C-alpha positions in Angstrom: 25.9 9.1 -26.9 29.6 10.7 -27.7 31.2 9.1 -24.9 32.2 5.4 -24.8 31.0 3.7 -21.5 33.6 3.2 -19.6 34.7 4.1 -15.7 36.9 6.4 -17.0 34.4 8.7 -19.0 32.1 8.4 -15.9 33.0 12.1 -14.2 33.0 13.6 -17.7 29.6 12.2 -18.5 28.4 13.4 -14.8 29.4 16.8 -15.6 28.2 17.2 -19.0 24.9 16.0 -17.8 25.1 18.6 -14.7 26.2 21.3 -17.3 22.9 20.7 -19.7 20.4 20.0 -16.8 21.4 21.9 -13.8 20.7 25.5 -15.2 19.6 27.2 -12.0 18.0 30.3 -13.6 15.7 28.0 -15.9 15.0 26.0 -12.8 13.8 29.2 -10.9 12.0 30.7 -13.7 10.2 27.5 -14.4 8.8 27.6 -10.5 7.8 31.3 -10.6 6.1 30.8 -13.4 3.8 28.0 -12.4 3.3 29.6 -9.3 2.0 32.8 -11.2 0.0 30.2 -13.5 -1.9 27.8 -10.8 -5.1 27.4 -11.7 -8.0 29.6 -10.1 -10.6 27.3 -7.9 -13.9 27.2 -9.4 -15.1 24.0 -7.4 -14.1 24.0 -3.9 -14.1 20.1 -3.4 -11.3 18.2 -1.6 -9.5 17.1 -4.7 -8.9 20.6 -6.2 -8.3 22.2 -2.8 -5.5 19.2 -2.4 -4.2 20.0 -6.0 -4.2 23.6 -5.3 -2.2 23.0 -1.7 0.2 20.7 -3.4 0.9 23.1 -6.2 2.0 25.9 -3.9 4.1 23.7 -1.7 5.8 21.8 -4.7 6.9 25.0 -6.3 7.8 27.1 -2.8 9.9 24.0 -1.7 11.5 23.9 -4.8 12.5 27.8 -4.4 13.7 27.2 -1.2 15.8 24.7 -2.2 17.7 27.4 -3.9 17.9 29.1 -0.9 15.9 32.0 -1.9 14.0 34.2 0.4 10.7 32.8 0.0 9.7 33.8 3.6 9.8 37.1 2.6 7.4 37.0 -0.4 4.4 36.6 1.8 2.4 39.8 0.8 3.5 39.5 -3.1 2.3 35.4 -2.9 -0.9 36.1 -1.4 -1.8 38.9 -3.7 -1.1 36.2 -6.3 -2.9 33.2 -4.9 -5.8 34.9 -3.0 -7.8 35.8 -6.3 -7.6 32.4 -7.3 -9.6 31.1 -4.4 -13.3 30.1 -5.4 -16.0 32.9 -3.6 -16.9 30.4 -1.2 -13.4 29.7 0.0 -12.8 33.0 -0.3 -15.1 34.1 2.1 -14.0 31.5 4.7 -10.5 32.7 4.3 -11.7 36.6 5.3 -13.8 35.5 8.0 -10.5 33.4 9.2 -8.3 36.6 8.8 -10.9 39.1 9.5 -9.3 39.7 13.5 -6.0 39.6 12.4 -3.8 42.8 12.8 -0.8 41.7 11.2 -1.0 40.7 7.3 -1.4 37.1 6.9 1.6 35.1 6.1 1.7 32.2 3.3 2.2 29.3 5.9 -1.3 30.3 7.7 -2.6 30.6 4.0 -1.4 27.0 3.2 -2.5 25.9 6.5 -5.8 27.6 6.0 -6.2 25.5 2.6 -4.9 22.4 4.0 -7.5 22.5 6.8 -10.6 23.6 4.2 -9.1 20.6 2.3 -9.3 18.2 5.2 -13.0 19.5 6.5 -14.2 18.8 2.9 -12.8 15.6 2.8 -14.9 14.5 6.2 -17.9 16.3 4.8 -17.7 14.2 1.6 -17.0 10.9 3.3 -19.8 11.3 5.3 -22.3 12.3 2.4 -20.9 9.4 0.7 -21.6 7.1 3.5 -25.4 8.5 4.2 -25.9 8.0 0.1 -24.8 4.4 0.1 -26.6 3.6 3.4 -30.1 5.1 2.3 -30.9 2.9 -0.5 -34.3 2.5 -1.3 -35.7 -1.0 -2.1 -36.2 -1.8 -5.5 -39.7 -2.1 -6.9 -40.6 -5.2 -8.9 -40.9 -4.3 -12.6 -42.8 -5.6 -15.5 -42.4 -5.6 -18.9 -45.8 -5.0 -21.2 -45.5 -6.1 -24.6 -48.0 -6.3 -27.6 -48.2 -8.0 -30.3 -48.9 -6.0 -33.3 -49.9 -7.3 -36.7 -47.7 -6.6 -39.2 -48.9 -5.8 -42.5 -46.8 -5.4 -45.7 -47.0 -2.1 -47.0 -47.2 -3.0 -50.6 -49.7 -5.8 -50.5 -51.4 -5.2 -47.3 -50.5 -9.1 -45.9 -49.5 -10.5 -42.8 -45.7 -10.2 -43.4 -42.7 -7.3 -43.5 -42.1 -6.0 -46.5 -38.8 -7.4 -46.5 -40.5 -11.2 -47.1 -43.2 -9.6 -49.5 -43.2 -11.5 -53.2 -44.2 -8.9 -55.3 -41.0 -6.5 -53.9 -38.6 -9.5 -54.4 -40.3 -10.3 -57.9 -38.9 -6.7 -58.9 -35.5 -6.1 -59.9 -33.1 -3.7 -58.4 -34.5 -0.3 -59.9 -38.1 -1.8 -59.2 -37.7 -2.4 -55.7 -36.0 0.9 -55.6 -39.0 2.9 -56.9 -40.9 1.2 -54.8 -39.3 2.1 -51.5 -39.4 5.6 -52.8 -43.0 5.5 -53.8 -44.3 4.3 -50.5 -42.0 6.8 -48.8 -39.8 4.0 -46.7 -36.8 4.0 -44.7 -33.9 3.2 -47.5 -32.3 1.3 -44.8 -34.8 -0.9 -42.9 -37.7 -0.6 -44.8 -39.7 0.6 -42.2 -42.7 3.2 -42.9 -42.6 4.7 -39.5 -39.3 6.8 -40.3 -37.6 7.8 -43.5 -33.8 7.8 -43.8 
């Protein structure tokens, strides 16, 4: 906003933007913090596993862009990420890597998470298909209603109390006293509940 828009000021504006927003240290700190703060998985459904995998991939790629030795961080990254797995995924990971003599790599971990994601997606889609196929036929339903005689709470005649001539002949304070004496709902005048 301090520069006039013109061809002459383009390079100055570009350099100003780069100086302002291309703070390599801040960007790296942001991605490392995001890796450390990836949320723990509590439910190993396909969507959660994919979100977990995508977050790891996104932040590692961003750090690789700055030519950091991400490929040398396997042990550290796995110590951060493995505890974030739910118990079922962790059990599968341990079964997967139990026979490995060497320490697993972050690439193997990401491939494992992606594989679990695909397996879970396949299972979930089959369950969805089976649930939509097995629909029980709807049973016919019938509605029973009863006609209950309405007796006025005040005069015991065959009308609702809101139509009662005795109630309507009273002034406001008289009506209020009748409602309180009969313990009627102050909202709907029912004797079945009070408000």
